Every structure is written in C-alpha cells, then in structure tokens.
Amino acid sequence: MAQTVNKKQLNELVLQMIETELGGEQVYRTALTCALNDDLKKEREGYLDETLKHQELAISVAKHLDLDPNTMSPGREVVKHLGESFVKAMKMAKKNDTPEAAQLVACECVVLAETKDHTNWELFGKALENMSATNKRFFKEVFDQVEQQEDHHLFHTRGWCRELWIDSLGMPAVLPPPEEVKQVETEIGASRAKQQRDSYL
C-alpha cells in the first residue's frame, strides 16, 4: 500500500514520542524517590530501564525518517513542559506533605505520563498500517519491541495508583494490584482484573 500518512504530522508524532520518553526517564527517576512500597519500587526500576530503551528506539525511528531527533517543535515543547511539571509536582509533594501523600502524587504523575506515552506508540502503530512497504518492516520491528511493554506500563501503573489510594482511604487494598499479579496486557484484561479485585482481598 502506498504511504498515505501525513509526513509532517508523523514527524511531529515521532518528536513527541522522543520527548515523552526523555521526560519519562525523569518522571521515573523522581517517582522512585517517592516509592515506599518495595514491589512498586522494583516495578519502577524495571520500567525505567525499558523507558531508556524506548528512547533509543524512538530516536532510531526519527533517524530512519531523516528527521533530526533533537528538533524542537511547538508540540514537543508542550510535552517537555508537561514532563517537567510532573517532576516538579512530585518534588513539591515530597517537600510539603507526608511520604505517603508523595507516593500517591508520584503514582498519579506516572499514570499521566504513561497515558501520553501509550497513546504515542498506539498512534505510531496506526500510522504503520498505512506506510509504504520499504519503511514498514523496520518500523514494525521497533513497534513490536515496545507495544507490550507500554501496555504493562499504563495498565499496571493505573492499578498501583488505584490500590494505593484505596489503602490511603483506610480500606482493604490489593498490593501488588491485580493487574500486576495477572500480568495484564490489554485494556480488556485490565478491566477484568479490576472487576475481580475483591477476590484478591
């Protein structure tokens, strides 16, 4: 199939992918300093390692498109600002509130960052469907390395955020969350795990 993807907007997406992964590194490094739960800490360390790999892959996509990975665009500037804001919010919570409250703020910041990250790669996967055969193979190999990990990042961090909030409200929580225990990889799987959480209590 001939390429029908808007090249300018694809470049914009790739630049935002790079910036999201760069910001994600800082988000995870800061969130790690807020983690009190050992299982959560271990998971974030793993996700940080994967994020560093995703940076390399996103940069390789840019280079394959003959796009300078350091190019800034208005959209990328916004992504950079958001990432810096998440880091600032976590540091603020750590300084001004209890360690437990800072852990919750960090969970929320990670979920927000991972929502953008997951969306980026999901859109890249959609763009792949309409790319020319010459580009498709390389990009598909990159996408296949990232897709499942991004699913884990989003669905599992959302579960952590929910359960830590429930715990903070003085109610029985499932820690690690069901999404983590069941190793969910899809939106449907995450929904089922959430619905079945009572069976873990």
PDB file of N, CA, C and O in Angstrom, residues 1-7 10 126-136:
ATOM      1  N   MET A   1       0.854  -1.191   0.000  1.00  0.00           N
ATOM      2  CA  MET A   1       0.000   0.000   0.000  1.00  0.00           C
ATOM      3  C   MET A   1       0.895   1.249   0.000  1.00  0.00           C
ATOM      4  O   MET A   1       1.858   1.325   0.747  1.00  0.00           O
ATOM      5  N   ALA A   2       0.561   2.203  -0.807  1.00  0.00           N
ATOM      6  CA  ALA A   2       1.331   3.443  -0.873  1.00  0.00           C
ATOM      7  C   ALA A   2       1.165   4.218   0.434  1.00  0.00           C
ATOM      8  O   ALA A   2       0.132   4.127   1.087  1.00  0.00           O
ATOM      9  N   GLN A   3       2.167   4.952   0.785  1.00  0.00           N
ATOM     10  CA  GLN A   3       2.122   5.719   2.027  1.00  0.00           C
ATOM     11  C   GLN A   3       1.095   6.839   1.918  1.00  0.00           C
ATOM     12  O   GLN A   3       1.131   7.641   1.002  1.00  0.00           O
ATOM     13  N   THR A   4       0.169   6.842   2.864  1.00  0.00           N
ATOM     14  CA  THR A   4      -0.867   7.875   2.882  1.00  0.00           C
ATOM     15  C   THR A   4      -0.811   8.684   4.173  1.00  0.00           C
ATOM     16  O   THR A   4      -1.674   9.498   4.434  1.00  0.00           O
ATOM     17  N   VAL A   5       0.202   8.417   4.985  1.00  0.00           N
ATOM     18  CA  VAL A   5       0.343   9.127   6.256  1.00  0.00           C
ATOM     19  C   VAL A   5       0.851  10.548   5.994  1.00  0.00           C
ATOM     20  O   VAL A   5       1.728  10.754   5.164  1.00  0.00           O
ATOM     21  N   ASN A   6       0.282  11.500   6.710  1.00  0.00           N
ATOM     22  CA  ASN A   6       0.737  12.884   6.628  1.00  0.00           C
ATOM     23  C   ASN A   6       2.152  12.946   7.209  1.00  0.00           C
ATOM     24  O   ASN A   6       2.347  12.807   8.425  1.00  0.00           O
ATOM     25  N   LYS A   7       3.137  13.140   6.334  1.00  0.00           N
ATOM     26  CA  LYS A   7       4.552  13.068   6.738  1.00  0.00           C
ATOM     27  C   LYS A   7       4.897  14.113   7.803  1.00  0.00           C
ATOM     28  O   LYS A   7       5.613  13.833   8.761  1.00  0.00           O
ATOM     29  N   LEU A  10       3.467  12.973  11.037  1.00  0.00           N
ATOM     30  CA  LEU A  10       4.200  11.792  11.512  1.00  0.00           C
ATOM     31  C   LEU A  10       5.500  12.238  12.187  1.00  0.00           C
ATOM     32  O   LEU A  10       5.860  11.743  13.256  1.00  0.00           O
ATOM     33  N   LYS A 126      -0.845   2.727  14.428  1.00  0.00           N
ATOM     34  CA  LYS A 126      -1.884   3.017  13.429  1.00  0.00           C
ATOM     35  C   LYS A 126      -1.251   3.555  12.149  1.00  0.00           C
ATOM     36  O   LYS A 126      -1.643   3.181  11.037  1.00  0.00           O
ATOM     37  N   ALA A 127      -0.281   4.458  12.305  1.00  0.00           N
ATOM     38  CA  ALA A 127       0.404   5.023  11.133  1.00  0.00           C
ATOM     39  C   ALA A 127       1.104   3.930  10.326  1.00  0.00           C
ATOM     40  O   ALA A 127       1.139   3.980   9.095  1.00  0.00           O
ATOM     41  N   LEU A 128       1.630   2.950  11.042  1.00  0.00           N
ATOM     42  CA  LEU A 128       2.324   1.824  10.394  1.00  0.00           C
ATOM     43  C   LEU A 128       1.459   1.128   9.350  1.00  0.00           C
ATOM     44  O   LEU A 128       1.955   0.674   8.319  1.00  0.00           O
ATOM     45  N   GLU A 129       0.169   1.048   9.651  1.00  0.00           N
ATOM     46  CA  GLU A 129      -0.755   0.331   8.766  1.00  0.00           C
ATOM     47  C   GLU A 129      -0.833   0.969   7.377  1.00  0.00           C
ATOM     48  O   GLU A 129      -1.203   0.318   6.415  1.00  0.00           O
ATOM     49  N   ASN A 130      -0.487   2.259   7.294  1.00  0.00           N
ATOM     50  CA  ASN A 130      -0.604   2.975   6.025  1.00  0.00           C
ATOM     51  C   ASN A 130       0.737   3.396   5.428  1.00  0.00           C
ATOM     52  O   ASN A 130       0.790   4.236   4.543  1.00  0.00           O
ATOM     53  N   MET A 131       1.802   2.810   5.951  1.00  0.00           N
ATOM     54  CA  MET A 131       3.124   3.160   5.435  1.00  0.00           C
ATOM     55  C   MET A 131       3.507   2.277   4.262  1.00  0.00           C
ATOM     56  O   MET A 131       3.010   1.156   4.117  1.00  0.00           O
ATOM     57  N   SER A 132       4.440   2.781   3.453  1.00  0.00           N
ATOM     58  CA  SER A 132       4.912   2.003   2.308  1.00  0.00           C
ATOM     59  C   SER A 132       5.735   0.820   2.811  1.00  0.00           C
ATOM     60  O   SER A 132       6.307   0.855   3.901  1.00  0.00           O
ATOM     61  N   ALA A 133       5.820  -0.208   2.016  1.00  0.00           N
ATOM     62  CA  ALA A 133       6.492  -1.449   2.402  1.00  0.00           C
ATOM     63  C   ALA A 133       7.960  -1.231   2.774  1.00  0.00           C
ATOM     64  O   ALA A 133       8.495  -1.910   3.644  1.00  0.00           O
ATOM     65  N   THR A 134       8.614  -0.274   2.129  1.00  0.00           N
ATOM     66  CA  THR A 134      10.044  -0.046   2.386  1.00  0.00           C
ATOM     67  C   THR A 134      10.294   0.392   3.827  1.00  0.00           C
ATOM     68  O   THR A 134      11.280   0.002   4.436  1.00  0.00           O
ATOM     69  N   ASN A 135       9.409   1.191   4.376  1.00  0.00           N
ATOM     70  CA  ASN A 135       9.569   1.647   5.753  1.00  0.00           C
ATOM     71  C   ASN A 135       8.947   0.703   6.776  1.00  0.00           C
ATOM     72  O   ASN A 135       9.385   0.635   7.913  1.00  0.00           O
ATOM     73  N   LYS A 136       7.947  -0.012   6.331  1.00  0.00           N
ATOM     74  CA  LYS A 136       7.106  -0.760   7.253  1.00  0.00           C
ATOM     75  C   LYS A 136       7.867  -1.787   8.090  1.00  0.00           C
ATOM     76  O   LYS A 136       7.660  -1.879   9.294  1.00  0.00           O
TER      77      LYS A 136
END
